[in-house]
mmCIF file of N, CA and C in Angstrom:
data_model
loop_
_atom_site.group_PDB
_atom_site.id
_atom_site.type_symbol
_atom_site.label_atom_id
_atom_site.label_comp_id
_atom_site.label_asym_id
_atom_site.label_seq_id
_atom_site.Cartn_x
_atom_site.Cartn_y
_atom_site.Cartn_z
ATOM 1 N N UNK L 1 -20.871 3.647 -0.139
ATOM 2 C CA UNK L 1 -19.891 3.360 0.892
ATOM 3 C C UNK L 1 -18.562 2.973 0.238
ATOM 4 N N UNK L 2 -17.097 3.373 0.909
ATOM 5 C CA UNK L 2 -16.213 3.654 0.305
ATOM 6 C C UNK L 2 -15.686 1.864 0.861
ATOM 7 N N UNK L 3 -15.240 1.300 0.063
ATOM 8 C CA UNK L 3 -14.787 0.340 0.165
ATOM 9 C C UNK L 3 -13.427 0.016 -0.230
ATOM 10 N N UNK L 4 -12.404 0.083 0.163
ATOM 11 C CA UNK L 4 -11.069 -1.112 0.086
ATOM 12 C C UNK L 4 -10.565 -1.933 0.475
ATOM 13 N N UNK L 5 -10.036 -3.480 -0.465
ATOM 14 C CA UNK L 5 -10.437 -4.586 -0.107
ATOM 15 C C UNK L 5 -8.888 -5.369 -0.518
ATOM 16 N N UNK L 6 -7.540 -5.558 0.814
ATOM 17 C CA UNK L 6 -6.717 -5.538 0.472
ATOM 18 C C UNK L 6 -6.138 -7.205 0.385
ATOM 19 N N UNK L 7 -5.641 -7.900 -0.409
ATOM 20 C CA UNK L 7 -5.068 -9.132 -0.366
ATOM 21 C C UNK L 7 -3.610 -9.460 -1.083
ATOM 22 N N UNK L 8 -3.138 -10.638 -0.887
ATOM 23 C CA UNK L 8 -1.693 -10.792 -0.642
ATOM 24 C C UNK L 8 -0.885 -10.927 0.341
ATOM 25 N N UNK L 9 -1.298 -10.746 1.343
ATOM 26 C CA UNK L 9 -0.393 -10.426 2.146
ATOM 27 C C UNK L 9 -0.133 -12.344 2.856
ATOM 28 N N UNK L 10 0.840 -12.516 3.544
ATOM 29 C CA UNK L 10 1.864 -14.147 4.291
ATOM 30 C C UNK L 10 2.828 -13.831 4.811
ATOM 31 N N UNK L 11 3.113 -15.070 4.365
ATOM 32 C CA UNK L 11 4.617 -15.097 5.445
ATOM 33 C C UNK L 11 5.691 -15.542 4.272
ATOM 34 N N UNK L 12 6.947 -14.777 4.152
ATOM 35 C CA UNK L 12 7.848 -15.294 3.223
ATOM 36 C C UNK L 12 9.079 -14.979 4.027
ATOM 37 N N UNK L 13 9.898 -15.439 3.731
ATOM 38 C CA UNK L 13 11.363 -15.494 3.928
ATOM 39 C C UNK L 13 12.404 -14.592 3.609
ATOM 40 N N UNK L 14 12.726 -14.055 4.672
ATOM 41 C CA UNK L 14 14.114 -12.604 4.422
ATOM 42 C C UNK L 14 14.145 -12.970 2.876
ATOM 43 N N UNK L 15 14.096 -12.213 2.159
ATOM 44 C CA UNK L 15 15.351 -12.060 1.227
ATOM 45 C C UNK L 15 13.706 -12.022 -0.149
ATOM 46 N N UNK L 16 12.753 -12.557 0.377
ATOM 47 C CA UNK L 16 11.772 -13.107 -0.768
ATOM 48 C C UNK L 16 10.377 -12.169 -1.452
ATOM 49 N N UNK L 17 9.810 -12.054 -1.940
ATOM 50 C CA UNK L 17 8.402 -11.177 -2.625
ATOM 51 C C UNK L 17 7.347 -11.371 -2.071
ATOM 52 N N UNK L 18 6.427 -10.162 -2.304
ATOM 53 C CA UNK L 18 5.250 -10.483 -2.072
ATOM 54 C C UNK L 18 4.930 -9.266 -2.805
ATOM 55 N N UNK L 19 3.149 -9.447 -3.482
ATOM 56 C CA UNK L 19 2.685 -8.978 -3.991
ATOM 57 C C UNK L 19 1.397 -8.225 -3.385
ATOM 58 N N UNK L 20 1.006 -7.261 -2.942
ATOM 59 C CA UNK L 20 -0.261 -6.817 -2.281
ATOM 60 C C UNK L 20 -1.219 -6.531 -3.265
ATOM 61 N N UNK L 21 -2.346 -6.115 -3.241
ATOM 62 C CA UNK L 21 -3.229 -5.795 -3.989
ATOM 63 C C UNK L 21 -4.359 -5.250 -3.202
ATOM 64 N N UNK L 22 -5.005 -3.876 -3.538
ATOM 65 C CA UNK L 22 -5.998 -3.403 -3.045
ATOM 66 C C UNK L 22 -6.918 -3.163 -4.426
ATOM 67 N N UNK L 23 -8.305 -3.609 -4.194
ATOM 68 C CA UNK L 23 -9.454 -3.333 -5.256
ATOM 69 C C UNK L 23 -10.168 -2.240 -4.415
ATOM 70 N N UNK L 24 -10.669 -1.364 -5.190
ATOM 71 C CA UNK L 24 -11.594 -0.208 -4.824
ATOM 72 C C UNK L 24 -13.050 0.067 -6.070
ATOM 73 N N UNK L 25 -13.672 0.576 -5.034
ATOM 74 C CA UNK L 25 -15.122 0.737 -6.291
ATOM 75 C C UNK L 25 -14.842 1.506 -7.105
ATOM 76 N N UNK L 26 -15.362 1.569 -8.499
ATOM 77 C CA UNK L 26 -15.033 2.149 -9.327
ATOM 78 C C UNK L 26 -14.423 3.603 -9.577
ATOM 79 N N UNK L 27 -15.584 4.454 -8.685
ATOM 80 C CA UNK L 27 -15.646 5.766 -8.196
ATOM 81 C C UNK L 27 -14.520 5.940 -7.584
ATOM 82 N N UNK L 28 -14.639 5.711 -6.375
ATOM 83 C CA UNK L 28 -13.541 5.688 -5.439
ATOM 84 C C UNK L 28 -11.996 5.566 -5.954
ATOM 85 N N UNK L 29 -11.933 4.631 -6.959
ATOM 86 C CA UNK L 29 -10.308 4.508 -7.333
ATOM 87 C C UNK L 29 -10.457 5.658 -8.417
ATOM 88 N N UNK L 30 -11.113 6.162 -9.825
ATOM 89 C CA UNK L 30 -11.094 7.227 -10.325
ATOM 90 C C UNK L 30 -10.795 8.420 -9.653
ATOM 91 N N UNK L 31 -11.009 8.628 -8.888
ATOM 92 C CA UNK L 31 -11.070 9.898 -8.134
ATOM 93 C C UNK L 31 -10.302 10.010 -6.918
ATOM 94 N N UNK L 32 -8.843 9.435 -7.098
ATOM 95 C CA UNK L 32 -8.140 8.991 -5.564
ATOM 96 C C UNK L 32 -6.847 8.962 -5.888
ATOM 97 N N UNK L 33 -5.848 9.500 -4.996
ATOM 98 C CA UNK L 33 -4.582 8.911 -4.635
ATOM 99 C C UNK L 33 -4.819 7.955 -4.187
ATOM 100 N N UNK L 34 -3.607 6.828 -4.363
ATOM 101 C CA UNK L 34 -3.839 5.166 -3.467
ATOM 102 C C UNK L 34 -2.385 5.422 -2.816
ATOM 103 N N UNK L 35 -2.677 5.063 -1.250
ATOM 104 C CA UNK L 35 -1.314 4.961 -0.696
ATOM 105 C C UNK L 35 -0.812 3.572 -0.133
ATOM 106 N N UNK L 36 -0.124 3.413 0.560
ATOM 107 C CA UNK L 36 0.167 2.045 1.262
ATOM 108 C C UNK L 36 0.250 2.189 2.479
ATOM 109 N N UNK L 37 0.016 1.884 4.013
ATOM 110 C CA UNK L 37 0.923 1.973 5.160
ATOM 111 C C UNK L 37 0.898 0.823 5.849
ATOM 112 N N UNK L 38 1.911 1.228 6.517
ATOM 113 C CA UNK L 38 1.887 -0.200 7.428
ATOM 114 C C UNK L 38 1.650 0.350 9.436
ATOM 115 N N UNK L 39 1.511 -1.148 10.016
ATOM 116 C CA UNK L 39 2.243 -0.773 11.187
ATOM 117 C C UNK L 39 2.634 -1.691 11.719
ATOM 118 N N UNK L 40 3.258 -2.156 12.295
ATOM 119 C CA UNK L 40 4.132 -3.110 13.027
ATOM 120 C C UNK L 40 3.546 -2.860 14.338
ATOM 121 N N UNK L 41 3.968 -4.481 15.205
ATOM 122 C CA UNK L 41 3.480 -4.325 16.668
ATOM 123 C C UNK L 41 4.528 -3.511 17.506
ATOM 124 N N UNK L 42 3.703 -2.744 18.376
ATOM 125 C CA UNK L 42 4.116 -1.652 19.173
ATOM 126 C C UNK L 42 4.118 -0.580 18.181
ATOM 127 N N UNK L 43 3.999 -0.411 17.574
ATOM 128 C CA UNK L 43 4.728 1.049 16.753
ATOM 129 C C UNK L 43 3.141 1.608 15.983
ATOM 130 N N UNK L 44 3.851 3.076 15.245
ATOM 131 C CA UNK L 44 2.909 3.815 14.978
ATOM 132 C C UNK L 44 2.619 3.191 13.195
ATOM 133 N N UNK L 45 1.650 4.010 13.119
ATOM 134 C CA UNK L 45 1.171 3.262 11.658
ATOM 135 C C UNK L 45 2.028 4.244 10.399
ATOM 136 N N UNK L 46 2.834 3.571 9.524
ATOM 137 C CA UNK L 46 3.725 4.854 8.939
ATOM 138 C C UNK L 46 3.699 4.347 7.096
ATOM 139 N N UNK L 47 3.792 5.769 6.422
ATOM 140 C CA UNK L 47 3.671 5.821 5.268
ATOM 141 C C UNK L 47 4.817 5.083 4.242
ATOM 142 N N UNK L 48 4.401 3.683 3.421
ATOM 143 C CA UNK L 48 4.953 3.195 3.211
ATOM 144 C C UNK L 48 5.280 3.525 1.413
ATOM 145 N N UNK L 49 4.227 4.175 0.405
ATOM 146 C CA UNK L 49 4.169 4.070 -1.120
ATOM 147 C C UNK L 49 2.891 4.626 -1.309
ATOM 148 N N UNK L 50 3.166 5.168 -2.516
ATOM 149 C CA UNK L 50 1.702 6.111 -2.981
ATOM 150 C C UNK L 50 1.771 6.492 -3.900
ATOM 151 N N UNK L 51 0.464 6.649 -4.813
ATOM 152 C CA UNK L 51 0.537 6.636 -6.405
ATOM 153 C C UNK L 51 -0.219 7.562 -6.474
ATOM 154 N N UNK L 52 -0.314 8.630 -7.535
ATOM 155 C CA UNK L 52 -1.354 9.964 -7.724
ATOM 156 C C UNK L 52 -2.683 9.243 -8.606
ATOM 157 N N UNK L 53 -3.373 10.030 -8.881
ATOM 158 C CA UNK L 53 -4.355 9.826 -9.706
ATOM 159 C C UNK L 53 -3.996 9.465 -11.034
ATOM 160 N N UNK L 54 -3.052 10.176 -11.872
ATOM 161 C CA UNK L 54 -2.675 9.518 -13.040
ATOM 162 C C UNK L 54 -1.595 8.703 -13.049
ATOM 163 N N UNK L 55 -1.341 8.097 -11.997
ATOM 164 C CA UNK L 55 0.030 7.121 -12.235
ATOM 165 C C UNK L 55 1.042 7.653 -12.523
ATOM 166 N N UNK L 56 1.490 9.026 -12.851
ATOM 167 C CA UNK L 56 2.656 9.686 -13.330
ATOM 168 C C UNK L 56 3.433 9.893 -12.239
ATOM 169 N N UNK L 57 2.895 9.800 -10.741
ATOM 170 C CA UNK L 57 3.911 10.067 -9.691
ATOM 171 C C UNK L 57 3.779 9.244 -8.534
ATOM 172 N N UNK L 58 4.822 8.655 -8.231
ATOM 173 C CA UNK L 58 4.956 7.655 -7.076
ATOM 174 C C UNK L 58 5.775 8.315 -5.662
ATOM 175 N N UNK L 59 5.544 7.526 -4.673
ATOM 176 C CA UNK L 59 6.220 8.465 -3.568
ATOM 177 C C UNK L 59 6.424 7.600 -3.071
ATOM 178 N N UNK L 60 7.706 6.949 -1.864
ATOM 179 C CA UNK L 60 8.623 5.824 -1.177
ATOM 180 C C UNK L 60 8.575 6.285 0.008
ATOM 181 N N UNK L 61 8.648 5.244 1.384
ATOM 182 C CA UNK L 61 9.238 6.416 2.772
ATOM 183 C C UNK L 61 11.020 5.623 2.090
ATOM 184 N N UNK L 62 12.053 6.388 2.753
ATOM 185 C CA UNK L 62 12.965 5.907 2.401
ATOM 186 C C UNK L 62 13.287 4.689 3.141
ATOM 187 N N UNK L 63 12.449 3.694 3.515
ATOM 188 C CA UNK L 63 12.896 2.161 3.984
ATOM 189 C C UNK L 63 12.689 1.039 2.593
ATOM 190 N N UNK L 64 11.745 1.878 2.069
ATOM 191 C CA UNK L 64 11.333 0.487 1.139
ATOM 192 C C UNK L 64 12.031 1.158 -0.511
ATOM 193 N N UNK L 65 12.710 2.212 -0.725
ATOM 194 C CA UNK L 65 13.151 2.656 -2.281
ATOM 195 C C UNK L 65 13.659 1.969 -2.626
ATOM 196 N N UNK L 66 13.607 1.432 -3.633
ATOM 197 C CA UNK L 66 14.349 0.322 -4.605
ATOM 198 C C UNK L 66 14.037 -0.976 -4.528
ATOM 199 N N UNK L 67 13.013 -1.317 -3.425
ATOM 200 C CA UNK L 67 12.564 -2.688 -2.659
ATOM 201 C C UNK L 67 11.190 -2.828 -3.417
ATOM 202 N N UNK L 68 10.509 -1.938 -2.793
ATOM 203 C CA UNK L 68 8.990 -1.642 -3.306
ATOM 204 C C UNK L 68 8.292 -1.036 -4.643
ATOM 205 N N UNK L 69 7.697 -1.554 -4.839
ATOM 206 C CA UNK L 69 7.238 -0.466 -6.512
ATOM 207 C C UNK L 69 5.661 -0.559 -6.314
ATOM 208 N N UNK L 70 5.164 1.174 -6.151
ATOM 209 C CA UNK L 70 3.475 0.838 -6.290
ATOM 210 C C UNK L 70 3.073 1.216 -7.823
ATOM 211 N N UNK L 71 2.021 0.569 -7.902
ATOM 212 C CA UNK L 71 1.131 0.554 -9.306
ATOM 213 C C UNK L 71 0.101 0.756 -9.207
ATOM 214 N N UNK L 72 -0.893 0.963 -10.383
ATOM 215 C CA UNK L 72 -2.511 1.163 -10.302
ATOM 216 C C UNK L 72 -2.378 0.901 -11.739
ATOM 217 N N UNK L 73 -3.600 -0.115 -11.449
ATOM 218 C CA UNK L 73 -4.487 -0.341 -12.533
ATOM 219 C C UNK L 73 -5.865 0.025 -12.816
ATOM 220 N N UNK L 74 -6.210 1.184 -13.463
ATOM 221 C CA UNK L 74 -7.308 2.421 -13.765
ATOM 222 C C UNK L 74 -8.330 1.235 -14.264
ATOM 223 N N UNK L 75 -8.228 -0.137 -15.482
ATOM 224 C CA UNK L 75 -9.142 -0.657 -15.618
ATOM 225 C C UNK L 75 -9.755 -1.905 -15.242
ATOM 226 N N UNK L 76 -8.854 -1.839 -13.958
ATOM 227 C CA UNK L 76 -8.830 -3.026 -13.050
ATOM 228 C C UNK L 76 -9.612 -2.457 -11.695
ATOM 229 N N UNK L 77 -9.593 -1.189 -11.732
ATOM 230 C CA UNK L 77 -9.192 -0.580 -10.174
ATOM 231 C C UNK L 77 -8.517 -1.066 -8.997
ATOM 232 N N UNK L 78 -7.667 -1.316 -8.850
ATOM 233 C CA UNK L 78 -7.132 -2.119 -7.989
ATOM 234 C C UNK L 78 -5.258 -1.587 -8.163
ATOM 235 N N UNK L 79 -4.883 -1.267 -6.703
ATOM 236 C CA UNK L 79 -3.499 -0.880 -7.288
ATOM 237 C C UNK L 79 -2.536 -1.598 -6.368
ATOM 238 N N UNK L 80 -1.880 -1.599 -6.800
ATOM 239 C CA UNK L 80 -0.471 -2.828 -6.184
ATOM 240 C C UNK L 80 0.562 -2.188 -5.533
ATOM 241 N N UNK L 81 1.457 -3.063 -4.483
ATOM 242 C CA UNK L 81 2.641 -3.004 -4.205
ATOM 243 C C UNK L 81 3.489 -4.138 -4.548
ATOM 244 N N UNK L 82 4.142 -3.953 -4.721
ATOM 245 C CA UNK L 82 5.475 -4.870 -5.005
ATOM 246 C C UNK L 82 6.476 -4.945 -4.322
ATOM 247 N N UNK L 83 6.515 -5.834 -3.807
ATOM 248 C CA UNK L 83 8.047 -6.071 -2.060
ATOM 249 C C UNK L 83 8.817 -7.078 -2.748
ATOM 250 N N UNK L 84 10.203 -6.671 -2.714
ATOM 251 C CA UNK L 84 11.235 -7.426 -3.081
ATOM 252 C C UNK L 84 12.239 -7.147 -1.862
ATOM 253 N N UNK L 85 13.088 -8.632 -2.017
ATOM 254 C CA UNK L 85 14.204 -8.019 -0.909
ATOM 255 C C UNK L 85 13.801 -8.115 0.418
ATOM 256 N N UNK L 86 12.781 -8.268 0.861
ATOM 257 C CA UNK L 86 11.920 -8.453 1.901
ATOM 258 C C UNK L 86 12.793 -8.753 3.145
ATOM 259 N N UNK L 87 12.924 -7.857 4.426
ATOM 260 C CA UNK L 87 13.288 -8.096 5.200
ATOM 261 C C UNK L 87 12.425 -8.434 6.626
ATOM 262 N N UNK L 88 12.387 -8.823 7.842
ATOM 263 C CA UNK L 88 12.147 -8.720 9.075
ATOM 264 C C UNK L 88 11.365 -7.520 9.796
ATOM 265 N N UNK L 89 12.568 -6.485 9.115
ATOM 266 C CA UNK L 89 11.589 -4.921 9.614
ATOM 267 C C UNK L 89 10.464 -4.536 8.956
ATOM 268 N N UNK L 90 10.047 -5.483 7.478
ATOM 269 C CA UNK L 90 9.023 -5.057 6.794
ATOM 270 C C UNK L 90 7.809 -5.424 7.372
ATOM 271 N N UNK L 91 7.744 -6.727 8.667
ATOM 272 C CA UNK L 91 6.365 -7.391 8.816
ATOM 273 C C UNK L 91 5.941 -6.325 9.639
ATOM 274 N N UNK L 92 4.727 -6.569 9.194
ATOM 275 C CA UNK L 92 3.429 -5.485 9.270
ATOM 276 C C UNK L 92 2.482 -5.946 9.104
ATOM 277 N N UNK L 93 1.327 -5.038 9.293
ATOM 278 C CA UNK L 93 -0.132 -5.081 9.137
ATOM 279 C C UNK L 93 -0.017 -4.060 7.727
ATOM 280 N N UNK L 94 -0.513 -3.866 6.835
ATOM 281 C CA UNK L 94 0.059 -3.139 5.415
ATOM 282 C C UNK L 94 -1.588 -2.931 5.355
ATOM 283 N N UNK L 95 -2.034 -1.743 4.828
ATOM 284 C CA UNK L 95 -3.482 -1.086 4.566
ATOM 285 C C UNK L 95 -3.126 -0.516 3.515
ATOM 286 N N UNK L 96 -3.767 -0.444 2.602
ATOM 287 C CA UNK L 96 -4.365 0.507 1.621
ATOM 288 C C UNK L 96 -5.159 1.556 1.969
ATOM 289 N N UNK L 97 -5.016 2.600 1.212
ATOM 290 C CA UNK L 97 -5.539 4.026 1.720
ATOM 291 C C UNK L 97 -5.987 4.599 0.471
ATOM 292 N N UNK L 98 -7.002 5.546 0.153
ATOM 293 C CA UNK L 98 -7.543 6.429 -0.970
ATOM 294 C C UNK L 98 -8.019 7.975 -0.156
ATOM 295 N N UNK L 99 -7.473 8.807 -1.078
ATOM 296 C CA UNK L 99 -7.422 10.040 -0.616
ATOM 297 C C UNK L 99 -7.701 10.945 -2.096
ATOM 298 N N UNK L 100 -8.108 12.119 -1.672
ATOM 299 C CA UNK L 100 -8.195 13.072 -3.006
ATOM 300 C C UNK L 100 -6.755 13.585 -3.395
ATOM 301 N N UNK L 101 -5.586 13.548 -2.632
ATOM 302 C CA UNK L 101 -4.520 14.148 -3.098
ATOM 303 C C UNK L 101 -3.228 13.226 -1.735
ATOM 304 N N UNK L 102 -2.238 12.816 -2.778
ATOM 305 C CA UNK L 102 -1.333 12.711 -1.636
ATOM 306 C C UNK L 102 -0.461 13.838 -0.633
ATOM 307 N N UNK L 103 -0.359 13.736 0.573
ATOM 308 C CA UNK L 103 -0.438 12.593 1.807
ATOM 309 C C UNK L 103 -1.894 12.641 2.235
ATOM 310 N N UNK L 104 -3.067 13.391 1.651
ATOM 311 C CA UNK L 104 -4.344 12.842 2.285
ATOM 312 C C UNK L 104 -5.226 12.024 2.466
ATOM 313 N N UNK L 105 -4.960 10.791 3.222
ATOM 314 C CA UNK L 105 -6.278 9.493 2.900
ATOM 315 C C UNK L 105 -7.132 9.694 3.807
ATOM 316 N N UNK L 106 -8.634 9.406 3.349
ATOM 317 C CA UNK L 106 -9.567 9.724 4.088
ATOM 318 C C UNK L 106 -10.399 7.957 3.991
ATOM 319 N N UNK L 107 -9.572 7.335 3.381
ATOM 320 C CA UNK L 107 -10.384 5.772 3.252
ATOM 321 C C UNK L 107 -9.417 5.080 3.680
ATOM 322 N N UNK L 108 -9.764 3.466 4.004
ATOM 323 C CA UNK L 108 -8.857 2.354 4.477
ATOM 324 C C UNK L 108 -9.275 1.696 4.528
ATOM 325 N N UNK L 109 -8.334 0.673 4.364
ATOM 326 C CA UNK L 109 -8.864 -0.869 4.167
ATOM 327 C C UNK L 109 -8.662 -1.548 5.346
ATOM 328 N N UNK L 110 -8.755 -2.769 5.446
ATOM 329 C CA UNK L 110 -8.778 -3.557 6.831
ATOM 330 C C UNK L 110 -7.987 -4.335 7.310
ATOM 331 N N UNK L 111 -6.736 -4.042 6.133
ATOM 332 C CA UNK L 111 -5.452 -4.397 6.571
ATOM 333 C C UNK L 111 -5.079 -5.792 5.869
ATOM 334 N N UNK L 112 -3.849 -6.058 5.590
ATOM 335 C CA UNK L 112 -3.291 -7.384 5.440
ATOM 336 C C UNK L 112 -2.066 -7.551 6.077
ATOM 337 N N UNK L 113 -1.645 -8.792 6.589
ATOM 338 C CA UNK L 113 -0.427 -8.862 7.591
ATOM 339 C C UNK L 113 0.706 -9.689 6.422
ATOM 340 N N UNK L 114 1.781 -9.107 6.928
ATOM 341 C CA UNK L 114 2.672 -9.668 5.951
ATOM 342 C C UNK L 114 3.972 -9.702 7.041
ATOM 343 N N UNK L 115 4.118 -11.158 6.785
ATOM 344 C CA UNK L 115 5.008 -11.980 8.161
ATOM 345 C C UNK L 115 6.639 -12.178 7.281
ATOM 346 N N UNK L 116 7.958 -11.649 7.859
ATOM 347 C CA UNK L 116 8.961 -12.125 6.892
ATOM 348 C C UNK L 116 9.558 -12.807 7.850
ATOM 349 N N UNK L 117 9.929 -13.825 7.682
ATOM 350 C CA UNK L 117 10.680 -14.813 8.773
ATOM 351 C C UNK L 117 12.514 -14.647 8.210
ATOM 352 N N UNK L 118 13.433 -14.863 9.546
ATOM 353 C CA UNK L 118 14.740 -14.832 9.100
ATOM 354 C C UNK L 118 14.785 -16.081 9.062
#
């Protein structure tokens, strides 16, 4: 059973960081794109960062470029986002996703909420 298991996520202040983190089973992260999404209340669930299988290629929606940085760690399994700059429009429910190729995720996690207060 495909498991991702996402943490980090609070409440910080316009302007401040946060760090996400999704762990995946061994298998599962070897053999996966890792993406990010979010969704905010009322709204649809939308593609936020995504890393290929070898880490050589990253992908942004253009709200978070230059804000966000995703990572993977192959001997950790577990791959990261990085929020800087953090605004209001960022709070969300933020999931982790694993897929065989990006934009395809066929896994998800159970979400973490990430609150930015002005």
């Amino acid at each position: 059973q495909v498991q991702l298991v996402e943490s980090g996520g609070g409440l910080v202040q316009t302007g401040g960081s946060l760090r996400l983190s999704c762990a995946a089973s061994e298998r599962t992260f070897n053999a996966s794109a890792m993406g990010w999404f979010r969704q905010a209340p009322g709204k649809e669930r939308e593609f936020v960062a995504a890393i290929n299988l070898s880490g050589l290629s990253t992908y942004y929606a253009n709200s978070v470029k230059g804000r966000f940085t995703v990572s993977r760690d192959n001997a950790k399994n577990t791959v990261s986002l990085q929020m800087n700059s953090l605004n209001v429009e960022d709070t969300a429910v933020y999931y982790c996703a694993a897929g065989k190729t990006h934009p395809r995720y066929d896994y998800w996690g159970q979400g973490t909420q990430v609150t930015v207060s002005s």
